[in-house]
Amino acid sequence: MLVSALLTSVGINSGLCVVFFTLYSILRKQPSYYELYIPRLLAEGISKRRSRFNLERLIPSPGWLKRAWQMSEEDLLSISGLDAVVFMRIITFSLKVFLFAGVIGIFVLLPVNCTGDQLKDIDFEDLSNNSLDVFTISNLKSGSLRLWAHFSAVYLVTAFVCYLLFYEYKYISAKRIAYLYSSKPQPHQFTILVHSIPVSAGSSVSETVERFFLEYHPSTYLSHMVVHRTSKLQYLIKDAKMLYKRLTHLQSDPNQKYKHVGLFGHKVDLVDHYGKKLENVEENLRLERLEVSLAAEEVRAAFVSFKSRYGAAVAFHMQQSTNPTQWITEQAPEPSDVYWPFFSSSFMKRWLSKIVVIVACILLTILFLIPVLIVQGLTNLNQLEIWLPFLKSILTISFFTQVITGYLPNLILQLSLKIVPPIMQFLSSIQGYICHSDIQKSASNKVLWFTIWNVFFASVFSGSVLYKISIVLDPKNIPARLAVAVPAQASFFIAYVVTTGWTSVSSELFRIFPLFCYLLKRPFSCCSNDEFEVPALRYHRDIPRILFCGLLGITYFFLAPLILPFLLVYFCLAYIIYRNQFIHVYEPKYETAGKFWPIVHNSMIFSLLLMQAIAVGLFTLKKLSMASTLIFPLAVFTLLFNEYCRKRFLPNFIAYPAEVLIKRDREDRSDPTMAEFYDQLVTAYEDPAMLPIHFSQNADSLNQPLISDAAVRR
């Protein structure tokens, strides 16, 4: 790729960022777009819809930038929880890494690369027509002593990243403990989930659970809530809510109250029609709830609550039965985090689902090679002319050549990647996780490794599927093949950061897809303006995207230092934009207390090992055998460091230590609100589908709703 193609891509994406920022600054002031751009403030009552026109609405203002910049970490913790703090620390961690690497790369490695003459001398008078390869390590001759600068940079950056990883792991681990101390008592801290409960003939699950825990945990056992199969009930409630919303819309718009049936048919009173349908759903709900409450619909699982956190922890960590396949315990998630459909599926169905997920991931990986090959074809003009000979005349125009080779490939790749997070979330949801947060963590891992394989390795080793498999089956030659293939794709990944990185993070601010859906639904919406749901950040979409850019930066900082300024711009944009989104848009639905950080740590360790493997192969190819040999101790150090962190910090992310739980329980003894909390804990894990939904007595009334507002909002 020529410098001119990169400059064209930078120009296009910079223009898009400016347009997105400007439009956002205007649209966020328009009352009709409040639920898109400030839904959190609207739901909390901080902002209200205003109908009076004001000229100031049409003038972009940077006030939101100032508020996002000035927000402290404690403010973020108080409004969005520890998960939001950890997410922002991923971005600040990346900024620190690439500021350090940027100083080395831009001021040391880049000038060293430019002074090489392996490819050709740089024409500074016509800089735009130079190939980007002359700015990479490929421009240095084999055996050049200047390669020791790159060797030193690999050591320095590895040491700095490991230091930051240790500091962040320690900091976030301490934050988890502090968060437990500072938070009010939460139901999930006192509760465990027990499943595979053995039930004897003539006993119910509820009786069996109560008898077991009164016998073996008499001093700490408080109560239990048996889980029921409620899948049919959930469908009925969903239908009832949809009918209610339709009715309220008809009641507010008398013009749509009547409708002709057929071409010459009679008028039908739609309010009466839907009212009768809602009465039928109400009756079905009552019958289904009665059936579900019977012992026959009990799942052999229950949420068991204890009088102390330590009592719950003891029950969780200890094997409850001589048969380890019975009375299996798990930590209970927050009540709002429970994934209730999990309990409606049988053990065999969940087991088969895991096999289906593995097969589906493999098939998706193979199918995704199609857009990757198309993208790689667009970056190669000679190959493109062979595939599409009718484009030869267009490819002679420099502007079209720059757009096709610099901007279009990454745009296609970005659009293709949009479908991956929702697919991976669905696959994780059928894999057998009991809570939404575990589903998101699993989906985050799937999306991350899918992106690494299909975007990084598939692009680097562009070729047939069998060729890629042969590389994996021959691990001894992986460093050498990486050393040849990775530098050759430097220009593609620089353009990837500019196109996919900059555009994705600026479109996060503008919320392009939600805006598009909102504009499509608004003319046909049957809901009032006050009915909307405040969204939550989709961690399984955004964390893998940030980590993949981090992998590119660590991998390419010594191969192609020119990528570093573009990465710094990306992370600076992400820092401001996501802070703004936490203030105005996203509201946490549940809290994992920072459990996403181990994913970040593992990803960074993999990035370091990948960089070191490439360095070994590269220094070998460049006939600097001493340097390649000295990289091996660095890889060993990285693995030992990872093992130390795994032993030192990871247990605190799996469960809280007894020391902390006992101290917190002692503090609760003097808390006068604990009696009220225990009363609420008894029903905290009741299935939402089993909660009563109140219908009005008069079904013909147009002034009273047939289903309560509170039930609709659940």
XYZ file of C-alpha atoms in Angstrom:
714
model
C 0.000 0.000 0.000
C 1.221 3.475 -0.850
C 1.330 6.341 1.635
C -1.231 8.150 -0.540
C -3.764 5.322 -0.017
C -3.278 5.531 3.759
C -3.655 9.319 3.674
C -6.898 8.924 1.699
C -8.217 6.494 4.318
C -7.166 8.842 7.130
C -8.882 11.752 5.390
C -12.157 9.856 4.859
C -12.317 8.551 8.436
C -11.286 11.880 9.963
C -14.101 13.504 8.017
C -16.568 10.884 9.254
C -15.460 11.450 12.847
C -15.975 15.209 12.513
C -19.425 14.660 10.967
C -20.427 12.236 13.730
C -19.225 14.596 16.468
C -21.058 17.563 14.925
C -24.323 15.716 14.345
C -24.191 14.248 17.838
C -23.688 17.687 19.392
C -26.843 18.880 17.607
C -29.114 15.825 17.842
C -28.510 15.287 21.569
C -30.285 18.641 22.155
C -33.410 17.680 20.213
C -36.223 16.419 22.525
C -37.307 13.760 20.026
C -33.827 12.164 20.246
C -33.411 12.291 24.017
C -34.132 8.574 24.403
C -31.283 7.851 21.980
C -28.574 10.166 23.249
C -29.453 10.872 26.899
C -31.822 8.031 27.861
C -30.240 7.602 31.265
C -30.734 11.237 32.251
C -34.277 11.097 30.879
C -35.150 7.972 32.885
C -33.659 9.421 36.078
C -35.609 12.653 35.619
C -32.461 14.780 35.354
C -33.461 15.879 31.836
C -37.009 16.455 30.621
C -38.499 16.795 27.169
C -38.983 20.416 26.118
C -41.300 21.359 23.284
C -40.425 25.058 23.057
C -38.063 25.729 20.155
C -34.721 27.301 20.940
C -32.144 28.396 18.372
C -29.398 27.177 20.696
C -30.480 23.590 19.886
C -29.086 23.920 16.347
C -25.641 25.080 17.457
C -23.070 22.337 18.275
C -21.624 22.718 21.762
C -18.643 20.901 23.333
C -20.046 20.915 26.870
C -20.389 17.125 26.892
C -16.655 16.800 26.196
C -15.840 18.837 29.300
C -18.185 16.778 31.498
C -16.753 13.494 30.200
C -13.174 14.675 30.762
C -13.773 16.000 34.286
C -15.606 12.947 35.659
C -13.491 11.200 38.294
C -13.187 7.458 38.770
C -15.165 7.674 42.013
C -17.997 9.426 40.175
C -17.976 6.708 37.539
C -18.008 4.034 40.252
C -21.012 5.621 41.955
C -23.138 5.950 38.802
C -22.135 2.864 36.772
C -20.448 0.402 39.118
C -17.109 -1.375 39.160
C -17.593 -3.012 35.745
C -17.630 0.433 34.115
C -14.478 1.403 36.042
C -12.710 -1.762 34.845
C -13.823 -1.100 31.266
C -12.377 2.412 31.358
C -9.165 1.103 32.919
C -8.742 -1.189 29.897
C -8.628 1.966 27.778
C -6.303 3.892 30.120
C -4.057 0.828 30.384
C -3.812 0.727 26.580
C -3.084 4.456 26.446
C -0.186 4.063 28.901
C 1.250 1.107 26.979
C 1.151 2.810 23.598
C 2.360 6.162 24.881
C 5.455 4.358 26.152
C 5.771 2.249 22.999
C 5.047 5.332 20.873
C 8.021 7.217 22.272
C 10.309 4.279 21.445
C 8.665 3.477 18.119
C 8.299 6.952 16.639
C 11.512 8.538 17.907
C 13.840 5.528 17.741
C 12.586 2.633 15.601
C 10.922 4.614 12.814
C 14.058 6.680 12.008
C 16.124 3.472 12.122
C 13.757 1.804 9.634
C 13.826 4.826 7.321
C 17.626 4.794 7.166
C 17.624 1.247 5.792
C 17.924 0.507 2.092
C 16.813 -3.117 1.835
C 13.756 -2.156 -0.259
C 14.586 1.270 -1.659
C 15.503 4.739 -0.487
C 12.696 7.013 0.658
C 11.782 9.799 -1.753
C 11.054 12.662 0.644
C 10.149 14.983 -2.249
C 7.294 12.687 -3.295
C 6.445 11.131 0.062
C 2.876 10.124 -0.842
C 4.069 7.725 -3.543
C 6.362 5.797 -1.192
C 5.322 2.315 -0.118
C 4.502 1.948 3.576
C 6.924 -0.975 3.665
C 9.901 1.414 3.680
C 8.798 2.532 7.176
C 8.856 -1.037 8.511
C 11.578 -3.355 9.753
C 11.561 -5.009 6.294
C 13.655 -2.063 5.063
C 16.654 -3.179 7.162
C 19.217 -5.551 5.661
C 19.937 -8.964 7.106
C 22.644 -8.894 9.755
C 22.289 -5.141 10.301
C 23.404 -4.023 13.761
C 20.468 -1.580 13.765
C 18.210 -4.555 14.491
C 19.493 -4.512 18.074
C 17.394 -1.388 18.586
C 14.291 -3.481 17.838
C 15.543 -6.248 20.122
C 15.947 -3.751 22.968
C 12.486 -2.320 22.274
C 10.918 -5.792 22.583
C 12.513 -6.227 26.019
C 11.571 -2.740 27.233
C 7.924 -2.931 26.138
C 7.505 -6.458 27.550
C 8.839 -5.306 30.929
C 6.612 -2.214 30.912
C 3.458 -4.163 29.957
C 4.109 -6.770 32.659
C 4.601 -4.020 35.245
C 1.307 -2.380 34.262
C -0.511 -5.729 34.220
C 0.695 -6.474 37.744
C -0.288 -3.017 38.960
C -3.758 -3.169 37.356
C -4.475 -6.703 38.593
C -3.492 -5.658 42.114
C -5.473 -2.402 41.912
C -8.677 -3.983 40.577
C -8.397 -6.871 43.059
C -8.230 -4.324 45.881
C -11.147 -2.424 44.323
C -13.241 -5.613 44.424
C -12.609 -5.952 48.154
C -13.317 -2.264 48.767
C -16.488 -2.510 46.696
C -17.746 -5.345 48.924
C -16.993 -3.361 52.071
C -18.703 -0.202 50.812
C -21.812 -1.772 49.254
C -25.038 -2.531 51.080
C -25.902 -6.190 51.709
C -26.867 -7.831 48.408
C -28.941 -11.034 47.995
C -26.298 -12.825 45.916
C -23.729 -12.425 48.708
C -25.890 -14.593 50.997
C -27.168 -17.100 48.432
C -25.947 -20.121 46.503
C -27.556 -22.123 43.694
C -27.944 -25.856 44.368
C -28.816 -28.233 41.546
C -28.837 -31.991 40.869
C -30.934 -32.407 43.998
C -31.838 -36.068 44.718
C -35.542 -36.349 45.533
C -36.940 -39.439 47.223
C -40.374 -40.837 46.412
C -43.193 -39.002 48.141
C -41.151 -35.821 48.726
C -41.014 -32.583 46.818
C -37.858 -30.684 45.906
C -38.748 -27.969 48.419
C -39.144 -30.434 51.287
C -35.896 -32.196 50.355
C -33.897 -28.941 50.280
C -35.288 -27.705 53.603
C -34.652 -31.053 55.328
C -31.078 -31.288 53.994
C -29.914 -27.789 54.958
C -31.645 -27.812 58.359
C -29.739 -30.987 59.122
C -26.279 -30.061 57.801
C -26.297 -26.244 58.018
C -28.659 -25.593 60.949
C -26.943 -22.493 62.320
C -26.600 -20.598 59.039
C -29.492 -21.762 56.816
C -32.197 -19.118 56.311
C -34.542 -20.011 53.446
C -34.755 -21.381 49.921
C -36.610 -20.778 46.660
C -37.204 -23.745 44.381
C -36.957 -23.071 40.643
C -39.887 -23.941 38.360
C -40.165 -24.404 34.613
C -41.813 -21.205 33.439
C -41.054 -21.040 29.712
C -44.761 -21.204 28.730
C -45.603 -18.645 31.386
C -42.971 -16.245 30.052
C -44.447 -16.441 26.547
C -47.938 -15.697 27.892
C -46.692 -12.702 29.879
C -44.899 -11.402 26.795
C -48.136 -11.668 24.787
C -50.064 -9.911 27.553
C -47.636 -7.005 27.615
C -47.812 -6.609 23.849
C -51.627 -6.593 23.976
C -51.584 -4.024 26.758
C -49.305 -1.696 24.838
C -51.520 -2.055 21.780
C -54.583 -1.225 23.873
C -53.053 1.873 25.426
C -52.126 3.120 21.970
C -55.683 2.585 20.698
C -57.127 4.339 23.734
C -54.907 7.354 23.140
C -55.801 7.541 19.423
C -59.597 7.349 18.821
C -59.076 7.469 15.035
C -57.699 3.930 15.129
C -60.392 2.557 17.453
C -62.390 0.913 14.618
C -61.280 -1.214 11.700
C -63.094 -2.778 8.715
C -62.843 -6.565 8.423
C -62.434 -7.637 4.798
C -63.166 -5.562 1.718
C -66.876 -4.949 2.501
C -66.929 -6.169 6.075
C -68.365 -4.588 9.197
C -66.539 -2.344 11.620
C -64.792 -3.959 14.581
C -64.154 -2.193 17.875
C -60.432 -2.899 18.270
C -60.396 -1.921 21.936
C -63.105 -4.467 22.682
C -61.385 -7.023 20.432
C -58.005 -6.728 22.128
C -59.666 -6.466 25.543
C -61.263 -9.885 25.067
C -57.959 -11.333 23.828
C -56.282 -9.970 26.945
C -58.966 -11.563 29.128
C -58.226 -14.921 27.490
C -54.501 -14.463 28.093
C -55.283 -13.574 31.726
C -57.217 -16.813 32.176
C -54.429 -18.827 30.533
C -51.908 -17.107 32.816
C -53.881 -18.086 35.910
C -54.172 -21.711 34.808
C -50.525 -21.944 33.757
C -49.301 -20.334 37.003
C -51.392 -22.804 38.989
C -49.910 -25.687 37.011
C -46.346 -24.392 37.343
C -46.686 -24.007 41.129
C -47.316 -27.758 41.461
C -44.470 -30.069 42.431
C -44.566 -31.694 38.989
C -43.128 -28.534 37.433
C -40.326 -28.136 39.968
C -36.787 -28.181 38.641
C -34.302 -30.049 40.801
C -32.580 -26.778 41.596
C -33.043 -24.138 44.274
C -31.597 -20.846 45.460
C -30.587 -21.373 49.100
C -30.037 -18.307 51.287
C -28.011 -18.108 54.499
C -27.823 -15.773 57.482
C -24.245 -14.702 56.681
C -21.909 -14.342 53.730
C -19.457 -16.723 55.350
C -22.181 -19.358 55.776
C -22.990 -19.121 52.053
C -19.278 -19.331 51.172
C -18.783 -22.475 53.295
C -21.736 -24.176 51.617
C -20.468 -23.140 48.191
C -16.888 -24.388 48.624
C -17.661 -27.668 50.414
C -18.804 -30.858 48.702
C -22.292 -31.444 50.082
C -22.702 -35.154 49.402
C -20.630 -38.315 49.249
C -21.815 -38.480 45.644
C -20.133 -35.482 43.940
C -22.731 -35.490 41.134
C -25.490 -34.592 43.640
C -26.126 -31.388 45.598
C -23.827 -29.421 43.289
C -23.383 -25.803 44.413
C -22.646 -22.627 42.474
C -22.401 -18.989 43.438
C -25.730 -17.279 42.927
C -25.777 -14.266 40.595
C -27.677 -11.092 41.343
C -31.461 -11.608 41.057
C -31.559 -9.296 38.022
C -28.671 -11.251 36.466
C -30.312 -14.698 36.566
C -30.885 -16.236 33.140
C -34.186 -17.982 33.838
C -34.490 -19.894 30.516
C -31.491 -21.957 31.673
C -33.715 -23.810 34.148
C -36.369 -24.705 31.550
C -33.978 -26.919 29.571
C -33.086 -30.464 30.542
C -29.576 -31.739 31.302
C -29.486 -33.652 27.996
C -30.534 -30.551 26.063
C -27.777 -28.466 27.691
C -25.202 -31.197 26.998
C -26.202 -31.400 23.330
C -26.193 -27.596 23.126
C -22.512 -27.511 24.076
C -21.697 -29.804 21.147
C -23.846 -27.680 18.836
C -21.987 -24.532 19.986
C -18.584 -26.074 19.188
C -19.723 -27.179 15.713
C -21.378 -23.802 15.051
C -18.212 -21.887 16.026
C -16.115 -24.035 13.679
C -18.562 -23.549 10.785
C -18.777 -19.796 11.419
C -14.981 -19.578 11.437
C -14.763 -21.352 8.077
C -17.578 -19.313 6.503
C -15.995 -16.044 7.667
C -12.929 -16.815 5.564
C -14.995 -15.761 2.521
C -15.132 -12.025 3.376
C -11.509 -12.210 4.575
C -10.374 -13.532 1.191
C -12.410 -10.837 -0.570
C -10.749 -8.188 1.589
C -7.281 -9.544 0.873
C -8.083 -9.569 -2.847
C -9.004 -5.890 -2.734
C -5.668 -5.000 -1.145
C -3.801 -6.662 -4.048
C -4.300 -4.732 -7.296
C -2.787 -7.437 -9.509
C -5.071 -10.082 -8.061
C -8.072 -7.737 -8.324
C -7.431 -7.155 -12.041
C -7.376 -10.930 -12.582
C -10.653 -11.431 -10.694
C -12.449 -8.423 -12.203
C -10.821 -7.495 -15.549
C -13.491 -4.863 -16.312
C -12.066 -2.713 -13.474
C -8.718 -2.178 -15.228
C -9.753 1.223 -16.584
C -11.012 2.397 -13.178
C -7.891 1.182 -11.380
C -5.774 3.513 -13.485
C -7.340 6.481 -11.632
C -5.255 7.098 -8.527
C -8.143 8.215 -6.284
C -10.203 5.066 -6.933
C -7.111 2.933 -6.457
C -6.460 4.557 -3.075
C -10.076 4.106 -1.941
C -10.290 0.474 -3.109
C -6.966 -0.608 -1.583
C -6.945 1.614 1.513
C -10.531 2.146 2.661
C -12.912 -0.363 1.069
C -11.308 -3.635 2.343
C -11.517 -2.628 5.987
C -15.031 -1.249 5.552
C -16.183 -4.651 4.225
C -14.403 -6.395 7.095
C -15.988 -4.069 9.653
C -19.496 -4.670 8.312
C -18.907 -8.433 8.314
C -17.742 -8.363 11.937
C -20.968 -6.632 13.050
C -22.878 -9.923 13.026
C -20.333 -11.829 15.123
C -21.107 -10.497 18.686
C -24.876 -11.241 18.579
C -24.215 -14.712 17.146
C -21.653 -15.476 19.854
C -24.005 -14.175 22.542
C -26.752 -16.493 21.293
C -24.374 -19.458 21.215
C -23.228 -18.696 24.764
C -26.842 -18.412 25.955
C -27.569 -22.023 24.957
C -24.314 -23.312 26.412
C -25.632 -23.688 29.968
C -24.761 -20.497 31.872
C -27.047 -19.473 34.717
C -26.632 -15.696 34.431
C -26.392 -12.968 31.817
C -22.943 -11.842 33.020
C -21.469 -15.323 32.481
C -23.041 -15.358 29.019
C -21.391 -12.012 28.256
C -17.997 -13.183 29.538
C -18.219 -16.341 27.455
C -19.315 -14.346 24.398
C -16.439 -11.883 24.979
C -13.925 -14.727 24.865
C -15.533 -16.205 21.759
C -15.626 -12.881 19.896
C -12.035 -12.072 20.879
C -10.508 -15.359 19.726
C -12.728 -15.430 16.647
C -11.435 -11.968 15.710
C -7.810 -12.917 16.386
C -8.067 -16.019 14.229
C -10.213 -14.703 11.388
C -8.930 -11.131 11.138
C -5.305 -11.460 12.231
C -4.158 -14.970 11.316
C -6.464 -15.409 8.306
C -5.305 -12.061 6.903
C -1.660 -12.779 7.631
C -1.735 -16.271 6.150
C -4.066 -15.379 3.292
C -4.548 -18.584 1.359
C -6.607 -21.738 1.439
C -8.176 -23.209 4.560
C -5.965 -26.294 4.241
C -2.880 -24.063 4.174
C -3.934 -22.409 7.433
C -4.563 -25.790 9.046
C -1.147 -27.037 7.897
C 0.482 -24.086 9.673
C -1.187 -25.036 12.969
C -0.180 -28.685 12.520
C 3.467 -27.699 12.051
C 4.185 -25.593 15.173
C 7.988 -25.640 14.755
C 7.800 -23.415 11.679
C 5.177 -21.009 13.052
C 7.705 -18.304 14.155
C 9.444 -18.357 10.769
C 6.178 -18.143 8.848
C 4.918 -15.369 11.120
C 8.164 -13.463 10.580
C 7.556 -13.492 6.821
C 3.778 -12.976 6.773
C 3.132 -10.485 9.597
C 5.373 -7.605 8.362
C 3.882 -8.030 4.872
C 0.429 -7.157 6.262
C 1.560 -4.071 8.200
C -0.079 -1.615 5.807
C -3.378 -3.531 5.932
C -3.575 -3.420 9.729
C -2.579 0.259 9.881
C -5.534 0.926 7.573
C -7.650 -1.408 9.757
C -7.004 0.708 12.862
C -7.903 3.884 10.970
C -11.009 2.540 9.242
C -12.469 0.028 11.682
C -11.099 1.550 14.891
C -11.820 5.226 14.353
C -15.158 4.659 12.628
C -16.455 2.144 15.173
C -15.667 4.291 18.194
C -17.073 7.486 16.647
C -20.203 5.624 15.511
C -20.575 4.484 19.133
C -21.043 8.142 20.029
C -23.489 8.789 17.177
C -25.207 5.397 17.754
C -25.773 4.769 14.053
C -27.562 1.425 14.281
C -29.902 2.425 17.174
C -30.615 5.679 15.317
C -31.472 3.775 12.143
C -33.795 1.402 14.052
C -35.387 4.316 15.904
C -36.155 6.190 12.673
C -37.684 3.048 11.156
C -39.841 2.216 14.185
C -41.032 5.702 15.093
C -43.764 6.040 12.404
C -45.175 2.608 13.331
C -44.615 2.700 17.082
C -47.676 2.044 19.203
C -45.981 3.083 22.427
C -45.977 6.449 24.098
C -42.916 8.639 24.172
C -42.384 7.869 27.842
C -41.913 4.125 27.271
C -38.341 3.224 26.471
C -35.600 1.065 27.910
C -32.256 2.468 29.016
C -29.601 0.308 27.307
C -26.611 -1.378 28.931
C -23.125 -1.499 27.452
C -22.584 -4.677 25.452
C -19.245 -5.730 26.895
C -19.031 -8.769 24.609
C -18.914 -6.392 21.626
C -16.650 -3.599 22.881
C -14.052 -5.373 25.049
C -12.872 -7.729 22.231
C -12.644 -4.767 19.831
C -10.388 -2.827 22.218
C -8.262 -5.867 23.052
C -7.771 -6.722 19.386
C -6.474 -3.210 18.696
C -4.154 -3.724 21.664
C -2.897 -6.963 20.110
C -2.193 -5.178 16.830
C -0.296 -2.451 18.657
C 1.899 -4.822 20.671
C 2.549 -7.035 17.661
C 3.384 -4.257 15.220
C 5.039 -1.612 17.416
C 8.555 -2.874 16.539
C 7.671 -4.099 13.026
C 5.774 -1.032 11.782
C 5.928 1.801 14.366
C 3.774 3.952 12.077
C 0.712 2.173 13.524
C 1.232 3.708 16.977
C -0.002 7.302 16.348
C -3.228 5.956 14.843
C -3.726 3.637 17.827
C -3.219 6.521 20.232
C -5.882 8.541 18.409
C -8.235 5.526 18.634
C -7.766 5.103 22.391
C -8.067 8.851 23.041
C -11.390 8.879 21.173
C -12.523 5.788 23.088
C -11.575 7.394 26.416
C -13.752 10.456 25.884
C -16.646 8.775 24.084
C -17.197 5.866 26.491
C -17.021 8.155 29.530
C -19.730 10.270 27.904
C -21.818 7.162 27.178
C -21.630 6.020 30.802
C -22.879 9.430 31.923
C -25.715 9.852 29.432
C -26.602 6.533 27.797
C -25.681 3.267 29.502
C -27.142 2.012 32.764
C -25.820 -1.153 34.431
C -28.302 -4.027 34.585
C -26.117 -6.129 36.884
C -22.671 -6.014 38.490
C -19.847 -8.573 38.259
C -17.434 -6.441 40.338
C -14.712 -6.427 37.691
C -14.713 -10.094 36.638
C -13.949 -9.096 33.039
C -10.358 -8.162 33.922
C -8.891 -11.722 33.752
C -9.978 -11.789 30.088
C -7.961 -8.601 29.539
C -4.914 -9.997 31.332
C -4.947 -13.252 29.338
C -5.319 -11.351 26.070
C -2.329 -9.112 26.822
C -0.164 -12.087 27.808
C -1.073 -13.794 24.526
C -0.209 -10.593 22.642
C 3.229 -10.476 24.295
C 3.938 -14.135 23.487
C 2.819 -13.614 19.888
C 5.110 -10.599 19.567
C 8.021 -12.600 20.982
C 7.361 -15.524 18.606
C 7.398 -13.115 15.659
C 10.620 -11.551 16.986
C 12.300 -14.969 17.188
C 11.413 -15.778 13.592
C 12.268 -12.302 12.320
C 15.705 -12.100 13.915
C 16.418 -15.602 12.590
C 15.480 -14.542 9.046
C 17.531 -11.375 9.434
C 20.521 -13.567 10.423
C 20.802 -12.128 13.916
C 20.863 -15.492 15.690
C 22.082 -14.091 19.021
C 19.049 -11.802 19.274
C 16.599 -14.598 18.439
C 18.210 -16.829 21.083
C 17.964 -14.112 23.745
C 14.209 -13.729 23.119
C 13.536 -17.207 24.580
C 14.321 -16.161 28.202
C 11.895 -13.266 27.721
C 9.094 -15.675 26.715
C 9.880 -17.866 29.736
C 9.730 -14.796 31.991
C 6.350 -13.815 30.498
C 4.908 -17.284 31.166
C 6.255 -17.327 34.735
C 4.839 -13.842 35.315
C 1.438 -14.979 34.066
C 1.515 -18.015 36.348
C 2.396 -15.803 39.337
C -0.510 -13.447 38.599
C -2.839 -16.411 38.166
C -1.909 -17.742 41.607
C -1.715 -14.332 43.296
C -4.813 -12.496 41.989
C -7.178 -14.801 40.095
C -8.631 -16.528 43.236
C -9.927 -13.129 44.404
C -11.907 -12.856 41.155
C -13.488 -16.286 41.648
C -14.603 -15.837 45.277
C -14.047 -13.445 48.164
C -11.629 -14.581 50.917
C -12.994 -15.694 54.308
C -11.171 -12.843 56.054
C -13.164 -10.263 54.107
C -16.512 -12.062 54.448
C -16.193 -12.501 58.223
C -15.263 -8.836 58.735
C -18.238 -7.756 56.649
C -20.583 -10.085 58.555
C -19.397 -8.620 61.872
C -20.196 -5.129 60.627
C -23.728 -6.262 59.750
C -24.439 -7.279 63.352
C -24.768 -3.632 64.316
C -26.858 -2.755 61.248
C -30.515 -2.197 62.271
C -31.741 -2.760 58.680
C -30.580 -6.397 58.492
C -33.933 -7.757 59.758
C -35.714 -6.037 56.886
C -33.049 -7.304 54.474
C -33.571 -10.925 55.596
C -37.313 -10.545 54.986
C -36.608 -9.366 51.424
C -34.009 -12.097 50.899
C -36.654 -14.797 51.297
C -38.383 -13.760 48.044
C -35.420 -12.156 46.239
C -34.978 -15.105 43.851
C -38.616 -15.640 42.959
C -38.995 -16.138 39.216
C -40.390 -12.909 37.685
C -42.852 -15.039 35.710
C -44.396 -16.202 39.008
C -45.026 -12.660 40.264
C -48.680 -11.549 40.072
C -49.879 -9.352 37.217
C -52.966 -7.305 38.125
C -55.807 -6.872 35.655
C -58.652 -4.417 36.087
C -62.062 -5.709 37.143
C -63.866 -3.858 34.339
C -62.594 -5.133 31.012
C -64.824 -2.746 29.045
C -63.410 0.387 30.639
C -61.435 2.621 28.314
C -59.984 4.648 31.156
C -58.329 1.875 33.189
C -55.556 -0.366 31.909
C -56.126 -4.092 31.839
C -52.600 -4.746 33.066
C -50.638 -2.644 35.529
C -47.863 -0.303 34.415
C -45.497 -1.858 36.950
C -45.942 -5.279 35.385
C -45.195 -3.944 31.922
C -41.958 -2.350 33.067
C -40.633 -5.557 34.599
